Amino acid sequence: MSAVPPSATGIVTIDLRAIQENWRALAERVRPAECGAVVKADAYGLGAERVIPALAAAGCRSFFVATPQEAAQAMRLAAAPTIYVLDGLLPGAGDALIDAAAIPVLSDIGAVREWAALAARRDVRLPAALQLDSGLNRLGLSEADVMTLAADAELFAWLDLKLVMSHLACADDPDDAKNAAQLGAFRQLAARLLPAPLSLAASDGLMLGPDFHFDLVRPGYALYGGQAFKGGATPVRPVVRVEARVLQVRDVGDGETVGYSATFSAKGPRRIATIAAGYADGLFRHLSAGDRETGGSVSINGHLAPIAGRVSMDLITVDVTDVPGTPPQRGDLVCVIGDGLPIEAVGAAAGTIGYEVLTSLGRRFHRIYLDGDA
Ligand SMILES: *Cc1c(COP(=O)(O)O)cnc(C)c1O
């Protein structure tokens, strides 16, 4: 393991082998469907530069990004990958997609026409994915759009249709009736188009069972250790651990307050550790805890010590009075994610979800990548 510089205020450790094993476990789960990987937003904040080669080495061939810039980066990082751009085609931005050899996920009828016109102008068929709206009402072609397109044979002559996809709204809840409704709508809409490989499920959707797998699944969060599915455990393990340094330990007396706006008052003598991680490092201000609010915790010697007072930009204050074993000291590392604090728990304590925890993680912390298979 690489040495941690003494000046590092925090450490993010990313286990590339765990990402590879997670991908393999999901690929196994959905066979004979193909398992792709969603690596948008810098691989959910974990570093596309390291994550994409690790996934490619594990056998992943189809990658989903959000933007053309992300596509160009992904193209460098894997051998002959198939790269889908979820944001699709922005007006006039077709050349950037073609240069990146990326496949836009076209969700708008105007974008479909623009991509076909670009193909006609270049006199080549261009690869395309179509996204159908099956009830999320976010991005996707409506039923009327699909009917219009299906009647336009000339348009389709210019499109090399690589994938037809849709996205689920409530896949985390297997009891939600919207899952079956969207499945039905997707089947019906897709049947109006030329036959093409189909994709509906992301991390949670693939847990809903084989009906949802079609030809390709597109997990993101689960690859990075996320457990959002409410119907049981996704067969993946944690990937990320975040630690931060203790800067100072102090004793406060009964009734003294801690932090901005004095929102925490000590009930009896308490010992407070000040830790070098704040909202600028992804520890959301909503993790603050005071006399009127409960908030987040950090893990020290296997014990969850509660945050005391407001989270500030660079610092949190933690009540370490009840920590067993050696009391925390200046320079110690305490765990803010991992060791009994999964990303979901951190998200829940901040009133958000693990996805936002991951994508906000410590950009100024020292990063350690545990190597996977080459
Ligand atoms: C982000 C995204 C995914 C991946 O979702 P996870 O819940 O992270 O698995 C899949 N498909 C689309 C369209 C997305 O926007």
Tab-separated table of C-alpha atoms and ligand atoms in Angstrom:
chain	number	residue	atom	x	y	z
A	1	MET	CA	0.000	0.000	0.000
A	2	SER	CA	1.317	3.448	-0.947
A	3	ALA	CA	2.529	5.654	1.884
A	4	VAL	CA	0.166	8.343	3.104
A	5	PRO	CA	1.835	11.768	3.256
A	6	PRO	CA	1.765	13.148	6.825
A	7	SER	CA	0.199	16.318	5.419
A	8	ALA	CA	-2.874	14.472	4.082
A	9	THR	CA	-5.914	15.669	6.035
A	10	GLY	CA	-7.948	12.746	4.803
A	11	ILE	CA	-7.716	9.552	2.770
A	12	VAL	CA	-10.150	8.068	0.275
A	13	THR	CA	-9.393	4.414	-0.388
A	14	ILE	CA	-11.001	2.919	-3.482
A	15	ASP	CA	-10.899	-0.839	-3.895
A	16	LEU	CA	-10.679	-1.562	-7.633
A	17	ARG	CA	-10.756	-5.306	-7.020
A	18	ALA	CA	-14.080	-4.895	-5.218
A	19	ILE	CA	-15.431	-2.978	-8.230
A	20	GLN	CA	-14.294	-5.812	-10.514
A	21	GLU	CA	-15.832	-8.455	-8.267
A	22	ASN	CA	-19.050	-6.483	-8.037
A	23	TRP	CA	-19.241	-6.235	-11.829
A	24	ARG	CA	-18.594	-9.990	-12.162
A	25	ALA	CA	-21.246	-10.804	-9.568
A	26	LEU	CA	-23.839	-8.675	-11.380
A	27	ALA	CA	-22.803	-10.086	-14.774
A	28	GLU	CA	-23.298	-13.581	-13.332
A	29	ARG	CA	-26.686	-12.590	-11.954
A	30	VAL	CA	-28.055	-11.367	-15.281
A	31	ARG	CA	-26.546	-13.930	-17.648
A	32	PRO	CA	-27.317	-14.441	-20.556
A	33	ALA	CA	-27.956	-10.683	-20.671
A	34	GLU	CA	-24.876	-8.488	-21.008
A	35	CYS	CA	-23.740	-6.395	-18.070
A	36	GLY	CA	-22.543	-2.891	-18.925
A	37	ALA	CA	-21.295	-0.236	-16.527
A	38	VAL	CA	-22.425	3.313	-15.871
A	39	VAL	CA	-19.325	5.443	-15.319
A	40	LYS	CA	-20.804	8.944	-15.607
A	41	ALA	CA	-19.743	11.747	-13.265
A	42	ASP	CA	-16.158	10.462	-13.065
A	43	ALA	CA	-17.367	6.966	-12.179
A	44	TYR	CA	-19.649	8.317	-9.437
A	45	GLY	CA	-16.779	10.391	-8.072
A	46	LEU	CA	-14.398	7.446	-7.709
A	47	GLY	CA	-12.138	8.318	-10.649
A	48	ALA	CA	-12.937	7.204	-14.197
A	49	GLU	CA	-9.200	7.094	-15.000
A	50	ARG	CA	-8.777	4.113	-12.695
A	51	VAL	CA	-12.283	2.640	-12.635
A	52	ILE	CA	-12.829	2.273	-16.406
A	53	PRO	CA	-9.590	0.277	-17.043
A	54	ALA	CA	-10.426	-1.944	-14.052
A	55	LEU	CA	-13.929	-2.649	-15.409
A	56	ALA	CA	-12.546	-3.301	-18.889
A	57	ALA	CA	-10.032	-5.756	-17.397
A	58	ALA	CA	-12.898	-7.532	-15.656
A	59	GLY	CA	-14.605	-8.001	-19.024
A	60	CYS	CA	-16.972	-5.063	-19.309
A	61	ARG	CA	-17.464	-3.857	-22.900
A	62	SER	CA	-20.371	-1.388	-22.787
A	63	PHE	CA	-20.005	1.860	-20.869
A	64	PHE	CA	-22.527	4.610	-20.209
A	65	VAL	CA	-21.448	8.200	-19.604
A	66	ALA	CA	-23.472	11.403	-19.405
A	67	THR	CA	-21.532	13.832	-21.605
A	68	PRO	CA	-19.448	13.839	-24.811
A	69	GLN	CA	-16.411	14.918	-22.749
A	70	GLU	CA	-16.820	11.885	-20.540
A	71	ALA	CA	-17.146	9.738	-23.671
A	72	ALA	CA	-13.843	11.021	-25.088
A	73	GLN	CA	-12.135	10.208	-21.803
A	74	ALA	CA	-13.695	6.742	-21.598
A	75	MET	CA	-12.620	5.968	-25.156
A	76	ARG	CA	-8.952	6.423	-24.131
A	77	LEU	CA	-9.281	4.124	-21.154
A	78	ALA	CA	-10.580	0.868	-22.604
A	79	ALA	CA	-9.764	-1.150	-25.721
A	80	ALA	CA	-12.523	-0.765	-28.338
A	81	PRO	CA	-15.315	-0.063	-25.858
A	82	THR	CA	-18.913	0.693	-26.792
A	83	ILE	CA	-19.732	4.033	-25.231
A	84	TYR	CA	-23.244	5.397	-24.845
A	85	VAL	CA	-23.812	9.069	-24.023
A	86	LEU	CA	-26.920	9.396	-21.852
A	87	ASP	CA	-27.383	13.134	-22.402
A	88	GLY	CA	-27.665	12.383	-26.102
A	89	LEU	CA	-27.126	14.969	-28.806
A	90	LEU	CA	-27.049	18.652	-27.966
A	91	PRO	CA	-27.938	20.914	-30.906
A	92	GLY	CA	-24.923	21.284	-33.170
A	93	ALA	CA	-22.752	18.976	-31.031
A	94	GLY	CA	-22.830	15.928	-33.335
A	95	ASP	CA	-19.246	16.271	-34.526
A	96	ALA	CA	-17.904	15.951	-30.966
A	97	LEU	CA	-19.815	12.682	-30.577
A	98	ILE	CA	-18.596	11.343	-33.897
A	99	ASP	CA	-15.009	12.346	-33.054
A	100	ALA	CA	-15.318	10.499	-29.753
A	101	ALA	CA	-16.795	7.486	-31.623
A	102	ALA	CA	-19.579	7.601	-29.053
A	103	ILE	CA	-23.177	6.523	-29.434
A	104	PRO	CA	-25.721	9.138	-28.376
A	105	VAL	CA	-28.765	7.982	-26.451
A	106	LEU	CA	-31.384	9.953	-28.390
A	107	SER	CA	-34.381	10.866	-26.267
A	108	ASP	CA	-35.875	13.687	-28.285
A	109	ILE	CA	-37.407	13.514	-31.741
A	110	GLY	CA	-35.535	16.647	-32.812
A	111	ALA	CA	-32.266	15.015	-31.767
A	112	VAL	CA	-33.130	11.855	-33.734
A	113	ARG	CA	-33.759	13.938	-36.853
A	114	GLU	CA	-30.582	15.958	-36.354
A	115	TRP	CA	-28.468	12.789	-35.963
A	116	ALA	CA	-30.043	11.240	-39.099
A	117	ALA	CA	-29.449	14.469	-41.048
A	118	LEU	CA	-25.808	14.458	-39.959
A	119	ALA	CA	-25.524	10.855	-41.171
A	120	ALA	CA	-27.076	11.769	-44.516
A	121	ARG	CA	-24.719	14.717	-44.902
A	122	ARG	CA	-21.720	12.475	-44.236
A	123	ASP	CA	-23.271	9.676	-46.279
A	124	VAL	CA	-22.676	7.106	-43.507
A	125	ARG	CA	-25.056	5.282	-41.205
A	126	LEU	CA	-24.442	6.519	-37.681
A	127	PRO	CA	-24.803	4.332	-34.583
A	128	ALA	CA	-27.616	5.406	-32.290
A	129	ALA	CA	-29.451	4.380	-29.151
A	130	LEU	CA	-33.043	5.431	-28.591
A	131	GLN	CA	-34.495	6.106	-25.173
A	132	LEU	CA	-38.220	5.568	-24.800
A	133	ASP	CA	-40.214	7.134	-22.021
A	134	SER	CA	-42.075	4.394	-20.170
A	135	GLY	CA	-43.285	6.570	-17.301
A	136	LEU	CA	-40.337	8.388	-15.735
A	137	ASN	CA	-41.093	11.569	-17.685
A	138	ARG	CA	-37.485	12.684	-17.576
A	139	LEU	CA	-35.748	11.849	-20.862
A	140	GLY	CA	-37.306	9.740	-23.571
A	141	LEU	CA	-39.437	9.572	-26.684
A	142	SER	CA	-43.169	9.614	-26.097
A	143	GLU	CA	-45.539	7.111	-27.650
A	144	ALA	CA	-46.496	9.731	-30.274
A	145	ASP	CA	-42.795	10.296	-31.072
A	146	VAL	CA	-42.273	6.559	-31.459
A	147	MET	CA	-45.250	6.304	-33.854
A	148	THR	CA	-43.921	9.198	-35.918
A	149	LEU	CA	-40.440	7.715	-36.081
A	150	ALA	CA	-41.665	4.198	-36.822
A	151	ALA	CA	-43.444	5.538	-39.909
A	152	ASP	CA	-40.276	7.165	-41.211
A	153	ALA	CA	-38.323	4.424	-42.985
A	154	GLU	CA	-36.000	6.909	-44.662
A	155	LEU	CA	-34.891	8.278	-41.306
A	156	PHE	CA	-34.082	4.794	-40.050
A	157	ALA	CA	-32.053	4.070	-43.155
A	158	TRP	CA	-29.464	6.476	-41.720
A	159	LEU	CA	-29.457	5.055	-38.200
A	160	ASP	CA	-27.593	1.979	-37.077
A	161	LEU	CA	-29.805	1.154	-34.130
A	162	LYS	CA	-27.533	-0.284	-31.425
A	163	LEU	CA	-29.845	-0.138	-28.430
A	164	VAL	CA	-33.398	0.739	-27.430
A	165	MET	CA	-33.685	1.580	-23.763
A	166	SER	CA	-35.839	3.067	-21.038
A	167	HIS	CA	-35.336	3.853	-17.363
A	168	LEU	CA	-37.339	2.869	-14.267
A	169	ALA	CA	-38.653	5.329	-11.694
A	170	CYS	CA	-39.209	3.069	-8.668
A	171	ALA	CA	-36.932	0.070	-9.177
A	172	ASP	CA	-35.599	0.269	-5.607
A	173	ASP	CA	-39.012	-0.871	-4.360
A	174	PRO	CA	-39.994	-4.307	-5.708
A	175	ASP	CA	-43.559	-3.801	-4.434
A	176	ASP	CA	-44.153	-0.661	-6.458
A	177	ALA	CA	-46.769	-1.249	-9.153
A	178	LYS	CA	-45.003	1.223	-11.408
A	179	ASN	CA	-42.305	-1.369	-12.183
A	180	ALA	CA	-44.700	-3.716	-13.978
A	181	ALA	CA	-46.442	-0.774	-15.644
A	182	GLN	CA	-43.160	0.530	-17.043
A	183	LEU	CA	-42.111	-2.968	-18.111
A	184	GLY	CA	-45.342	-3.313	-20.099
A	185	ALA	CA	-45.059	0.153	-21.621
A	186	PHE	CA	-41.436	-0.458	-22.617
A	187	ARG	CA	-42.275	-3.764	-24.308
A	188	GLN	CA	-45.158	-2.200	-26.195
A	189	LEU	CA	-43.213	0.847	-27.373
A	190	ALA	CA	-40.110	-1.132	-28.338
A	191	ALA	CA	-42.245	-3.505	-30.421
A	192	ARG	CA	-43.199	-0.605	-32.683
A	193	LEU	CA	-39.563	-0.066	-33.664
A	194	LEU	CA	-37.186	-2.207	-35.666
A	195	PRO	CA	-35.732	-5.084	-33.669
A	196	ALA	CA	-32.707	-3.930	-31.654
A	197	PRO	CA	-31.027	-4.953	-28.403
A	198	LEU	CA	-33.100	-3.744	-25.440
A	199	SER	CA	-32.140	-2.361	-22.027
A	200	LEU	CA	-34.334	-1.324	-19.112
A	201	ALA	CA	-32.578	-2.059	-15.814
A	202	ALA	CA	-29.968	-0.213	-13.757
A	203	SER	CA	-28.631	-1.415	-10.373
A	204	ASP	CA	-32.030	-1.893	-8.750
A	205	GLY	CA	-33.933	-2.894	-11.874
A	206	LEU	CA	-31.692	-5.907	-12.395
A	207	MET	CA	-32.670	-7.090	-8.902
A	208	LEU	CA	-36.333	-7.187	-9.990
A	209	GLY	CA	-35.690	-10.431	-11.874
A	210	PRO	CA	-35.049	-11.782	-15.370
A	211	ASP	CA	-38.095	-10.073	-16.919
A	212	PHE	CA	-36.267	-6.806	-16.460
A	213	HIS	CA	-32.886	-7.874	-17.851
A	214	PHE	CA	-33.573	-7.871	-21.625
A	215	ASP	CA	-30.263	-7.812	-23.581
A	216	LEU	CA	-28.194	-5.407	-21.499
A	217	VAL	CA	-28.317	-4.068	-17.933
A	218	ARG	CA	-26.752	-0.751	-16.927
A	219	PRO	CA	-25.709	-0.732	-13.258
A	220	GLY	CA	-23.770	2.153	-11.788
A	221	TYR	CA	-24.315	2.532	-8.048
A	222	ALA	CA	-24.154	-1.199	-7.256
A	223	LEU	CA	-20.738	-1.499	-8.937
A	224	TYR	CA	-19.465	1.024	-6.414
A	225	GLY	CA	-20.860	-0.950	-3.501
A	226	GLY	CA	-24.250	0.745	-3.326
A	227	GLN	CA	-27.184	-1.041	-1.720
A	228	ALA	CA	-30.287	0.885	-2.713
A	229	PHE	CA	-32.591	-2.067	-3.466
A	230	LYS	CA	-35.192	-2.501	-0.724
A	231	GLY	CA	-36.119	-6.076	-1.660
A	232	GLY	CA	-32.894	-7.709	-0.446
A	233	ALA	CA	-29.137	-7.444	-0.619
A	234	THR	CA	-27.523	-6.708	-3.973
A	235	PRO	CA	-24.601	-9.172	-4.374
A	236	VAL	CA	-21.902	-6.521	-4.072
A	237	ARG	CA	-19.551	-5.328	-1.354
A	238	PRO	CA	-18.321	-1.887	-0.293
A	239	VAL	CA	-15.699	-0.173	-2.419
A	240	VAL	CA	-14.945	3.073	-0.635
A	241	ARG	CA	-13.445	3.950	2.715
A	242	VAL	CA	-12.890	7.535	3.825
A	243	GLU	CA	-10.780	8.540	6.798
A	244	ALA	CA	-9.894	11.962	8.161
A	245	ARG	CA	-7.420	13.259	10.717
A	246	VAL	CA	-8.072	14.347	14.250
A	247	LEU	CA	-6.671	17.891	14.558
A	248	GLN	CA	-7.399	18.569	18.214
A	249	VAL	CA	-9.097	17.002	21.216
A	250	ARG	CA	-10.628	19.184	23.951
A	251	ASP	CA	-12.749	18.809	27.067
A	252	VAL	CA	-15.847	20.934	27.401
A	253	GLY	CA	-17.788	21.469	30.589
A	254	ASP	CA	-21.479	21.091	31.332
A	255	GLY	CA	-23.534	23.632	29.367
A	256	GLU	CA	-20.708	24.767	27.091
A	257	THR	CA	-21.589	24.928	23.420
A	258	VAL	CA	-19.712	23.605	20.394
A	259	GLY	CA	-19.472	25.067	16.908
A	260	TYR	CA	-21.190	27.757	14.840
A	261	SER	CA	-24.502	29.095	16.122
A	262	ALA	CA	-23.915	27.175	19.357
A	263	THR	CA	-26.420	24.478	18.375
A	264	PHE	CA	-24.891	21.791	20.633
A	265	SER	CA	-24.624	22.189	24.393
A	266	ALA	CA	-22.768	19.665	26.505
A	267	LYS	CA	-24.889	17.720	28.973
A	268	GLY	CA	-22.191	17.184	31.543
A	269	PRO	CA	-18.462	17.106	30.795
A	270	ARG	CA	-17.769	15.920	27.245
A	271	ARG	CA	-14.662	15.285	25.181
A	272	ILE	CA	-14.772	16.736	21.678
A	273	ALA	CA	-12.473	15.787	18.783
A	274	THR	CA	-12.152	18.227	15.897
A	275	ILE	CA	-11.663	16.400	12.605
A	276	ALA	CA	-10.296	17.686	9.297
A	277	ALA	CA	-13.314	16.992	7.110
A	278	GLY	CA	-16.198	19.307	6.347
A	279	TYR	CA	-18.867	20.020	3.821
A	280	ALA	CA	-16.203	20.945	1.237
A	281	ASP	CA	-15.077	17.313	1.512
A	282	GLY	CA	-18.542	15.875	1.010
A	283	LEU	CA	-19.639	15.662	4.630
A	284	PHE	CA	-22.908	17.447	4.086
A	285	ARG	CA	-23.864	20.268	6.431
A	286	HIS	CA	-27.099	18.360	7.022
A	287	LEU	CA	-25.004	15.908	9.083
A	288	SER	CA	-24.855	18.599	11.788
A	289	ALA	CA	-26.235	17.548	15.171
A	290	GLY	CA	-27.299	19.740	18.044
A	291	ASP	CA	-29.755	20.108	20.865
A	292	ARG	CA	-32.692	19.944	18.432
A	293	GLU	CA	-31.381	17.686	15.686
A	294	THR	CA	-29.680	14.344	15.325
A	295	GLY	CA	-27.093	14.026	12.587
A	296	GLY	CA	-24.192	11.937	11.448
A	297	SER	CA	-21.469	9.954	13.173
A	298	VAL	CA	-17.906	8.897	12.609
A	299	SER	CA	-16.487	5.473	13.378
A	300	ILE	CA	-13.661	5.271	15.923
A	301	ASN	CA	-12.372	1.939	17.266
A	302	GLY	CA	-15.548	0.329	15.941
A	303	HIS	CA	-17.746	2.764	17.892
A	304	LEU	CA	-20.057	5.295	16.255
A	305	ALA	CA	-19.283	8.683	17.794
A	306	PRO	CA	-21.905	11.361	17.093
A	307	ILE	CA	-21.157	14.660	15.394
A	308	ALA	CA	-21.639	17.506	17.896
A	309	GLY	CA	-22.682	20.866	16.453
A	310	ARG	CA	-22.523	22.283	12.975
A	311	VAL	CA	-20.522	20.767	10.150
A	312	SER	CA	-18.332	23.570	8.830
A	313	MET	CA	-16.447	23.856	5.544
A	314	ASP	CA	-13.283	22.062	6.615
A	315	LEU	CA	-14.112	20.655	10.037
A	316	ILE	CA	-16.469	18.569	12.092
A	317	THR	CA	-16.603	18.298	15.855
A	318	VAL	CA	-17.377	14.871	17.297
A	319	ASP	CA	-18.341	13.754	20.780
A	320	VAL	CA	-15.731	11.086	21.568
A	321	THR	CA	-16.470	10.825	25.315
A	322	ASP	CA	-17.831	7.278	25.024
A	323	VAL	CA	-15.299	5.874	22.560
A	324	PRO	CA	-13.860	2.641	24.023
A	325	GLY	CA	-10.144	1.814	23.999
A	326	THR	CA	-7.381	4.332	23.350
A	327	PRO	CA	-8.852	7.835	23.295
A	328	PRO	CA	-8.455	9.628	19.955
A	329	GLN	CA	-5.404	11.875	19.683
A	330	ARG	CA	-4.099	14.554	17.346
A	331	GLY	CA	-3.057	12.987	14.027
A	332	ASP	CA	-5.184	9.841	14.374
A	333	LEU	CA	-7.333	8.821	11.440
A	334	VAL	CA	-11.021	8.273	12.106
A	335	CYS	CA	-13.406	6.678	9.655
A	336	VAL	CA	-16.157	8.829	8.159
A	337	ILE	CA	-17.274	6.243	5.581
A	338	GLY	CA	-16.710	2.498	6.076
A	339	ASP	CA	-16.249	0.519	9.333
A	340	GLY	CA	-19.947	0.299	10.129
A	341	LEU	CA	-20.808	3.511	8.299
A	342	PRO	CA	-21.992	2.496	4.833
A	343	ILE	CA	-22.604	5.224	2.247
A	344	GLU	CA	-26.352	4.662	2.662
A	345	ALA	CA	-26.167	5.439	6.410
A	346	VAL	CA	-24.174	8.608	5.779
A	347	GLY	CA	-26.675	9.645	3.113
A	348	ALA	CA	-29.675	8.886	5.321
A	349	ALA	CA	-28.210	10.856	8.236
A	350	ALA	CA	-27.878	13.848	5.887
A	351	GLY	CA	-31.382	13.462	4.442
A	352	THR	CA	-30.032	12.305	1.101
A	353	ILE	CA	-28.902	9.112	-0.663
A	354	GLY	CA	-25.613	7.232	-0.941
A	355	TYR	CA	-25.338	8.290	-4.597
A	356	GLU	CA	-24.893	11.908	-3.551
A	357	VAL	CA	-22.384	10.897	-0.871
A	358	LEU	CA	-20.239	9.120	-3.481
A	359	THR	CA	-20.347	11.880	-6.073
A	360	SER	CA	-19.421	14.523	-3.458
A	361	LEU	CA	-16.466	12.699	-1.931
A	362	GLY	CA	-13.308	14.395	-0.753
A	363	ARG	CA	-11.600	15.827	-3.824
A	364	ARG	CA	-8.859	17.275	-1.636
A	365	PHE	CA	-8.228	14.053	0.241
A	366	HIS	CA	-5.312	11.782	-0.578
A	367	ARG	CA	-6.503	8.932	-2.783
A	368	ILE	CA	-5.364	5.351	-2.580
A	369	TYR	CA	-6.419	2.823	-5.200
A	370	LEU	CA	-6.194	-0.832	-4.237
A	371	ASP	CA	-5.317	-2.564	-7.500
A	372	GLY	CA	-7.592	-5.025	-9.191
A	373	ASP	CA	-6.685	-7.623	-11.806
A	374	ALA	CA	-4.840	-6.142	-14.753
B	1	LIG	C1	-27.447	6.847	-13.916
B	1	LIG	C2	-28.216	5.952	-14.788
B	1	LIG	C3	-28.088	4.551	-14.686
B	1	LIG	C4	-27.343	3.901	-13.539
B	1	LIG	O1	-28.173	3.923	-12.408
B	1	LIG	P1	-27.740	3.224	-11.031
B	1	LIG	O2	-28.927	3.376	-10.168
B	1	LIG	O3	-26.561	3.990	-10.543
B	1	LIG	O4	-27.400	1.829	-11.340
B	1	LIG	C5	-28.691	3.762	-15.645
B	1	LIG	N1	-29.436	4.309	-16.639
B	1	LIG	C6	-29.627	5.636	-16.745
B	1	LIG	C7	-30.475	6.173	-17.829
B	1	LIG	C8	-29.039	6.503	-15.822
B	1	LIG	O5	-29.253	7.820	-15.905
